[in-house]
mmCIF file of C-alpha atoms in Angstrom:
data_model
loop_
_atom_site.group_PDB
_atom_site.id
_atom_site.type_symbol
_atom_site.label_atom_id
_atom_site.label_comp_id
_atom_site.label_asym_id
_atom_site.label_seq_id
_atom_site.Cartn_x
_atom_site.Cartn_y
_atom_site.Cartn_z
ATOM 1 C CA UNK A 24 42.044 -32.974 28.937
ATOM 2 C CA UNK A 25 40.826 -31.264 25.639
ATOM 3 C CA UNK A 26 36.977 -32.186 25.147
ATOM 4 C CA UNK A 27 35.354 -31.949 22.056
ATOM 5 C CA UNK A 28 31.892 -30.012 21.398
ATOM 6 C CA UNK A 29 30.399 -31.251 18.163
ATOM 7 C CA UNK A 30 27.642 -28.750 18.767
ATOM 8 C CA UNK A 31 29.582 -25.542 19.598
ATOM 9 C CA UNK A 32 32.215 -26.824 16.577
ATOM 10 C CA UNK A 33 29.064 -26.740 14.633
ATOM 11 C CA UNK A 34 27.832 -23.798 15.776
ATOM 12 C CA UNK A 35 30.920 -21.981 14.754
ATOM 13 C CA UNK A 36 31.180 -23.114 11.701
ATOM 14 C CA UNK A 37 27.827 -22.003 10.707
ATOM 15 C CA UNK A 38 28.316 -18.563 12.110
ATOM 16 C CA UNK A 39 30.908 -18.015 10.102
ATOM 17 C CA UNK A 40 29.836 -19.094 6.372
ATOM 18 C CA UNK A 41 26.671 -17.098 7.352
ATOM 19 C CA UNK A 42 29.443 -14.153 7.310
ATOM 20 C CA UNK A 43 30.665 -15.354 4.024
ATOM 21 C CA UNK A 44 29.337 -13.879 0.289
ATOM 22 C CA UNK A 45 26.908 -16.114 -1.620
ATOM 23 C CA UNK A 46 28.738 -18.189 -4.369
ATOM 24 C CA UNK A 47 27.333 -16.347 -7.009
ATOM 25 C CA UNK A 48 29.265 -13.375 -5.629
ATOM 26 C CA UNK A 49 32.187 -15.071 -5.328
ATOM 27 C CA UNK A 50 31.632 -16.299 -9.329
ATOM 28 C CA UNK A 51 31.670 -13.219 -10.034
ATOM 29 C CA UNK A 52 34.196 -11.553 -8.098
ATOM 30 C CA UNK A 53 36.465 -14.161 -9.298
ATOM 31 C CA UNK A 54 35.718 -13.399 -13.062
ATOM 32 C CA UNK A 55 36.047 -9.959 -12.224
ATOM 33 C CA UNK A 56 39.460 -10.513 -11.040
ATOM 34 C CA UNK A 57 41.051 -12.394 -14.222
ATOM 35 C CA UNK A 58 39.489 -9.662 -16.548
ATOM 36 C CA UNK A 59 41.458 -6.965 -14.580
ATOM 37 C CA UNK A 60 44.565 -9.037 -14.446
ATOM 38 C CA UNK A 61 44.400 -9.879 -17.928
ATOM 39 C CA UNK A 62 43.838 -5.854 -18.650
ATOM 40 C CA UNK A 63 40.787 -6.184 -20.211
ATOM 41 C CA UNK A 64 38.859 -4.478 -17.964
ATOM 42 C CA UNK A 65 39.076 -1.050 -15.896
ATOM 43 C CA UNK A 66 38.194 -1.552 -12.626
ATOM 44 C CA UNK A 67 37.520 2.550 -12.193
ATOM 45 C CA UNK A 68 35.200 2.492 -15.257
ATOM 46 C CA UNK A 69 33.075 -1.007 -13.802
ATOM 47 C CA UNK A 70 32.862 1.269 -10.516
ATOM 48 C CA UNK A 71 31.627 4.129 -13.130
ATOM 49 C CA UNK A 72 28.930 2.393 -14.952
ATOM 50 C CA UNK A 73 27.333 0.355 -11.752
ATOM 51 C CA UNK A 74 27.134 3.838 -10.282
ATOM 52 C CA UNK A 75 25.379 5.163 -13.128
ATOM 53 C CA UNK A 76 23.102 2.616 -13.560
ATOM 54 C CA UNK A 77 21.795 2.312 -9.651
ATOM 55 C CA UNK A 78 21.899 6.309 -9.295
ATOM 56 C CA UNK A 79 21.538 7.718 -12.291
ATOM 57 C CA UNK A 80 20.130 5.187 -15.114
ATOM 58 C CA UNK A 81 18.191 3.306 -12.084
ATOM 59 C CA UNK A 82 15.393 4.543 -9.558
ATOM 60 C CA UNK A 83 15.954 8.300 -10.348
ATOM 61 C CA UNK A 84 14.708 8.379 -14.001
ATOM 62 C CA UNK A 85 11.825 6.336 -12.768
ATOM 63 C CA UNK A 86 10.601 8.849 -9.732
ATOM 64 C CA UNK A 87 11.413 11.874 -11.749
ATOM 65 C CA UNK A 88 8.497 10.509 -13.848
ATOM 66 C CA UNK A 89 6.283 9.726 -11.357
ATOM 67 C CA UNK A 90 6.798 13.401 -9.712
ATOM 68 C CA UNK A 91 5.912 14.954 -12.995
ATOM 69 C CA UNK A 92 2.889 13.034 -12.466
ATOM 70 C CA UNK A 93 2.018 13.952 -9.160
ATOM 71 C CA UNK A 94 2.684 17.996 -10.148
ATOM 72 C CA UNK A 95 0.570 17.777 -13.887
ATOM 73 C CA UNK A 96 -2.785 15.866 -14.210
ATOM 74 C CA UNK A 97 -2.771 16.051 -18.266
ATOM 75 C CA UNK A 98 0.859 14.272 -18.236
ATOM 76 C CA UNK A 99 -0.253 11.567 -15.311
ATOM 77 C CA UNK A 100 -3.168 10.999 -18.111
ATOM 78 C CA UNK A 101 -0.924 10.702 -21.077
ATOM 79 C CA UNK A 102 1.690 8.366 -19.062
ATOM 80 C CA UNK A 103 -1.402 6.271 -17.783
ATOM 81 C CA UNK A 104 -3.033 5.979 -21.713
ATOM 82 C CA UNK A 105 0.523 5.085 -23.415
ATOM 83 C CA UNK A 106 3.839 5.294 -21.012
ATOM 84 C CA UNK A 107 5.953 4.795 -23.966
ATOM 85 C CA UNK A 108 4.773 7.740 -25.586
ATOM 86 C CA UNK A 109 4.724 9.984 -22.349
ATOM 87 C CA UNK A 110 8.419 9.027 -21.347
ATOM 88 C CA UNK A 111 9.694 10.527 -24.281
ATOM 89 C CA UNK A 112 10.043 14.009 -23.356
ATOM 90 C CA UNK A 113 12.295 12.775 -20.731
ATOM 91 C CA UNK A 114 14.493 11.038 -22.893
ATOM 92 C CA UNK A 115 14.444 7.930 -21.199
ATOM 93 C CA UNK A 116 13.279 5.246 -23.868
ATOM 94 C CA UNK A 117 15.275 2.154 -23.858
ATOM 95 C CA UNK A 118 15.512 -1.326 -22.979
ATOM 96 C CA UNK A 119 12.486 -2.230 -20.885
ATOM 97 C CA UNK A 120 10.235 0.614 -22.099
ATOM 98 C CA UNK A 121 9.420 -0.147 -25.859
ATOM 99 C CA UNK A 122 5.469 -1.664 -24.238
ATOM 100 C CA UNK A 123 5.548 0.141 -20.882
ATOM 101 C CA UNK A 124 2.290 0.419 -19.004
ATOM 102 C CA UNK A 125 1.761 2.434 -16.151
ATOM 103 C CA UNK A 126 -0.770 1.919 -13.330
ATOM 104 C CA UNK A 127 -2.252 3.785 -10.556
ATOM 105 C CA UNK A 128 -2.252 3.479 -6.614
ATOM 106 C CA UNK A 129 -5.575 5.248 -5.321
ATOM 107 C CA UNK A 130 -7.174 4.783 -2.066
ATOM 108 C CA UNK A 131 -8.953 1.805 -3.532
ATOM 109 C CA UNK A 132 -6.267 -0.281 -5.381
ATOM 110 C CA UNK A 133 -2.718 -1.149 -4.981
ATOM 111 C CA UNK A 134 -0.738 -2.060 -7.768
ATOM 112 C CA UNK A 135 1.876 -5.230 -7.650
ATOM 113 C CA UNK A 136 4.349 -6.325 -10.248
ATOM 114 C CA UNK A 137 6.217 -9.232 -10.846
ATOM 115 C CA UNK A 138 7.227 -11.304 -13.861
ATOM 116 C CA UNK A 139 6.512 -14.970 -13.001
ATOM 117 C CA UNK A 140 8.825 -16.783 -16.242
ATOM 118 C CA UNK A 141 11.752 -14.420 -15.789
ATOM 119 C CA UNK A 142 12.450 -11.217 -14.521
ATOM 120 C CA UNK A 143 11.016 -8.644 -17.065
ATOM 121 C CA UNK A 144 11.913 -5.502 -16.011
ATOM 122 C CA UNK A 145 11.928 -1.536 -17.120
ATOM 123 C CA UNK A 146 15.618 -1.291 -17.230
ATOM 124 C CA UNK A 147 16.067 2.172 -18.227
ATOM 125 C CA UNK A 148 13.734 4.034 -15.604
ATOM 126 C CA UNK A 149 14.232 1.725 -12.930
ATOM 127 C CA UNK A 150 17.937 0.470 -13.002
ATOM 128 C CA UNK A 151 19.257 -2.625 -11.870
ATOM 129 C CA UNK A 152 16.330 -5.239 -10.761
ATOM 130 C CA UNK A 153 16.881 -6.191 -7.165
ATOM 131 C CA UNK A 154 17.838 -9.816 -6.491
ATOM 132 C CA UNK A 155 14.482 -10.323 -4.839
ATOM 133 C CA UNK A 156 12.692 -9.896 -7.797
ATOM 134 C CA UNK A 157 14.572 -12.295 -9.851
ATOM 135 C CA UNK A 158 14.095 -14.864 -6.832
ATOM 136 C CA UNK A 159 11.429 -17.746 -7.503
ATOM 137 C CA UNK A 160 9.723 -17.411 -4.295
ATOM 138 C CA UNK A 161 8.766 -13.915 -4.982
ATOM 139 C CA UNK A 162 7.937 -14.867 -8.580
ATOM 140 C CA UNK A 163 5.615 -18.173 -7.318
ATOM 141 C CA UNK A 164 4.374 -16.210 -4.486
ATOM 142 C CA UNK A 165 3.343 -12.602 -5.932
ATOM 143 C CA UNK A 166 0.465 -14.344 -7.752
ATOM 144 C CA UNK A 167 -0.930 -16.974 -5.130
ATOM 145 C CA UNK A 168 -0.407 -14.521 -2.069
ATOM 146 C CA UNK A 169 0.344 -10.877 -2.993
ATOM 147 C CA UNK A 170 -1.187 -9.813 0.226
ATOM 148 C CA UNK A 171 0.983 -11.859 2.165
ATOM 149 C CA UNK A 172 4.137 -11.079 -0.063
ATOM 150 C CA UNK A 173 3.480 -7.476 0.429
ATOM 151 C CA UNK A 174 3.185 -7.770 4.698
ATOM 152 C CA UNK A 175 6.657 -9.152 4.164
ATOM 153 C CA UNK A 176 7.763 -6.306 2.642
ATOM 154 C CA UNK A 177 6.150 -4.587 5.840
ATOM 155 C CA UNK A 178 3.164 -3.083 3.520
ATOM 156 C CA UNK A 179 0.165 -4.052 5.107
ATOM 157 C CA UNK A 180 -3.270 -3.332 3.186
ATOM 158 C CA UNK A 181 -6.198 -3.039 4.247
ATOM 159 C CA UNK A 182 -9.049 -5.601 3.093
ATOM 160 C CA UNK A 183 -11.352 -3.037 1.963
ATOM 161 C CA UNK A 184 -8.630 -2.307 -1.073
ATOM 162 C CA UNK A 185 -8.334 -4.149 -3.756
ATOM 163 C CA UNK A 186 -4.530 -5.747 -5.176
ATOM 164 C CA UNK A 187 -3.768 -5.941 -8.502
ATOM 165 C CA UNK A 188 -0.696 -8.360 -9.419
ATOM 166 C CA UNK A 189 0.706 -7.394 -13.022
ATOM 167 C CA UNK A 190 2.786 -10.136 -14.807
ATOM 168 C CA UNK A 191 5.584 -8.442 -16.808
ATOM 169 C CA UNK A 192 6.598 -10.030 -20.085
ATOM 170 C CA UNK A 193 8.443 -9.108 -22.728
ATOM 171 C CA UNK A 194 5.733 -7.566 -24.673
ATOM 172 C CA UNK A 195 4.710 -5.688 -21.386
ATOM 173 C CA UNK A 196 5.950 -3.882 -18.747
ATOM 174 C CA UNK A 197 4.882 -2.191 -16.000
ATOM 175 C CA UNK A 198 5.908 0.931 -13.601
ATOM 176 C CA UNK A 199 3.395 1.689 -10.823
ATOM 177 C CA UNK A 200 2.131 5.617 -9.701
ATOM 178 C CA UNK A 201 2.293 5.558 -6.302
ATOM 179 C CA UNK A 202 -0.049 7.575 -4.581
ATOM 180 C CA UNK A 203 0.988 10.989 -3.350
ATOM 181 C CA UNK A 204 0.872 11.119 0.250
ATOM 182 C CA UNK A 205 -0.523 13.880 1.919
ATOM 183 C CA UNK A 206 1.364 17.435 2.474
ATOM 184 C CA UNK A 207 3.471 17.603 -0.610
ATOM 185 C CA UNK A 208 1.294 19.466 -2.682
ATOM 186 C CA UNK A 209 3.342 22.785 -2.535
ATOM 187 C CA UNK A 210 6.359 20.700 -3.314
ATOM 188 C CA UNK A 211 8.855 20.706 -6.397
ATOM 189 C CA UNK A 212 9.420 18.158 -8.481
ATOM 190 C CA UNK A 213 12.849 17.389 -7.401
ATOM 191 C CA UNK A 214 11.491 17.222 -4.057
ATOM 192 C CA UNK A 215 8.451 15.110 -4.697
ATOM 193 C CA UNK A 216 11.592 13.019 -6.536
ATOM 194 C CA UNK A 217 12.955 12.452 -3.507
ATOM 195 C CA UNK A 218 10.176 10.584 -1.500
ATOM 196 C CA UNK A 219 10.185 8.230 -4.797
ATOM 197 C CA UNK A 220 11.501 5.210 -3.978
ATOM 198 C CA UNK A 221 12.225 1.960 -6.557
ATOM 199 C CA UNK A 222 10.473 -0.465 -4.567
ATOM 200 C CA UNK A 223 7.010 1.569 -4.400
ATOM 201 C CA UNK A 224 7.232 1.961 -8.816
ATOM 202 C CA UNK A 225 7.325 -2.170 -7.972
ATOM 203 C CA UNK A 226 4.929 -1.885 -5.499
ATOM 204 C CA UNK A 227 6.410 -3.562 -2.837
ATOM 205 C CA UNK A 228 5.927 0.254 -0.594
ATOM 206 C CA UNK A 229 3.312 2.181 -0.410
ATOM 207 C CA UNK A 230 3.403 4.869 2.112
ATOM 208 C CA UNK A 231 5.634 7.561 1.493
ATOM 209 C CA UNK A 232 5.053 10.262 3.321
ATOM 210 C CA UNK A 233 7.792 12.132 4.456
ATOM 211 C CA UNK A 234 7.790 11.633 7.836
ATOM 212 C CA UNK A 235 7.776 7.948 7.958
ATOM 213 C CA UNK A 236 10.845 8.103 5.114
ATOM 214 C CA UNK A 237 12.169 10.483 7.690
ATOM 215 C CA UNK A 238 11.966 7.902 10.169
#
């Protein structure tokens, strides 16, 4: 006789929506879909542009700044008195970057942003915001328990420096220097570029020394 497991039936079930994509993806996929069929969209050039933004437009303007930093005091001190200004030579004004603000991790201080009514963010030097950003936990909890936030993100800091949250707005936004690690000096800029990573010009990393990006 056939029994019945309500729990392992259950069980199954669950397993296997946890395998399925949220329903915003699924939104979107769908809407993607009847723009193709329709023909008013080119699947090749939506391929094109995403790539562009996460590689080219995203992270990678942002850490070629912050290497040019690392390699020339004067421009680290004309990105840190007016980032708008000091982007400029790179070409890289846009949307996001019109009131951009740059600030320092040192030994003492570590720098965290978030925007806490939306999701603010310097599009053109740091790409596509990550989903986590945008979320309302990280929003609500970056301000009441950066510390905490940041352990999550497997950044652990020590009490004897200080955290600095920075709420992005509109009128404001922020990219964070993060602090050189140790061994690089001899390095190029495209190399420094390299150990650069999005989530440390948000501040949710701070080490990145080459061996533990190695690792």
């Amino acid at each position: 006789m056939t029994s019945f497991d309500s729990r392992r039936i259950s069980s199954i079930h669950h397993d296997l929506h946890q395998h399925l994509p949220s329903e915003s993806v699924l939104r979107t996929k769908a809407l993607e879909s009847l723009l193709v069929e329709k023909g008013l969209i080119d699947p090749a050039a939506m391929d094109a542009w995403i790539e562009m933004y996460r590689d080219e437009i995203g992270p990678k303007r942002g850490a070629k700044v912050v290497a040019r930093a690392w390699r020339e005091p004067s421009f680290k001190r004309a990105l840190l008195e007016n980032a708008t200004a000091a982007i400029e030579q790179f070409g890289f004004a846009g949307h996001g970057t019109g009131h951009l603000q740059a600030v320092e991790n040192t030994s003492e201080i570590h720098n965290l942003v978030v925007c806490t009514l939306c999701s603010c963010y310097p599009f053109s030097i740091l790409g596509i915001p990550p989903a986590w950003y945008k979320s309302n936990e990280y929003r609500a909890r970056a301000v009441r328990e950066p510390r905490a936030v940041l352990s999550e993100f497997g950044v652990e800091i020590p009490p004897t420096v200080e955290v600095r949250v920075w709420d992005s707005t509109s009128e404001r936004r922020y990219l964070v220097i993060p602090q050189q690690p140790n061994g690089v000096e001899s390095w190029s800029e495209e190399q420094l570029a390299e150990l650069v990573s999005r989530n440390s010009m948000i501040g949710t990393q701070r080490d990145l020394s080459p061996t533990r990006r190695a690792a």
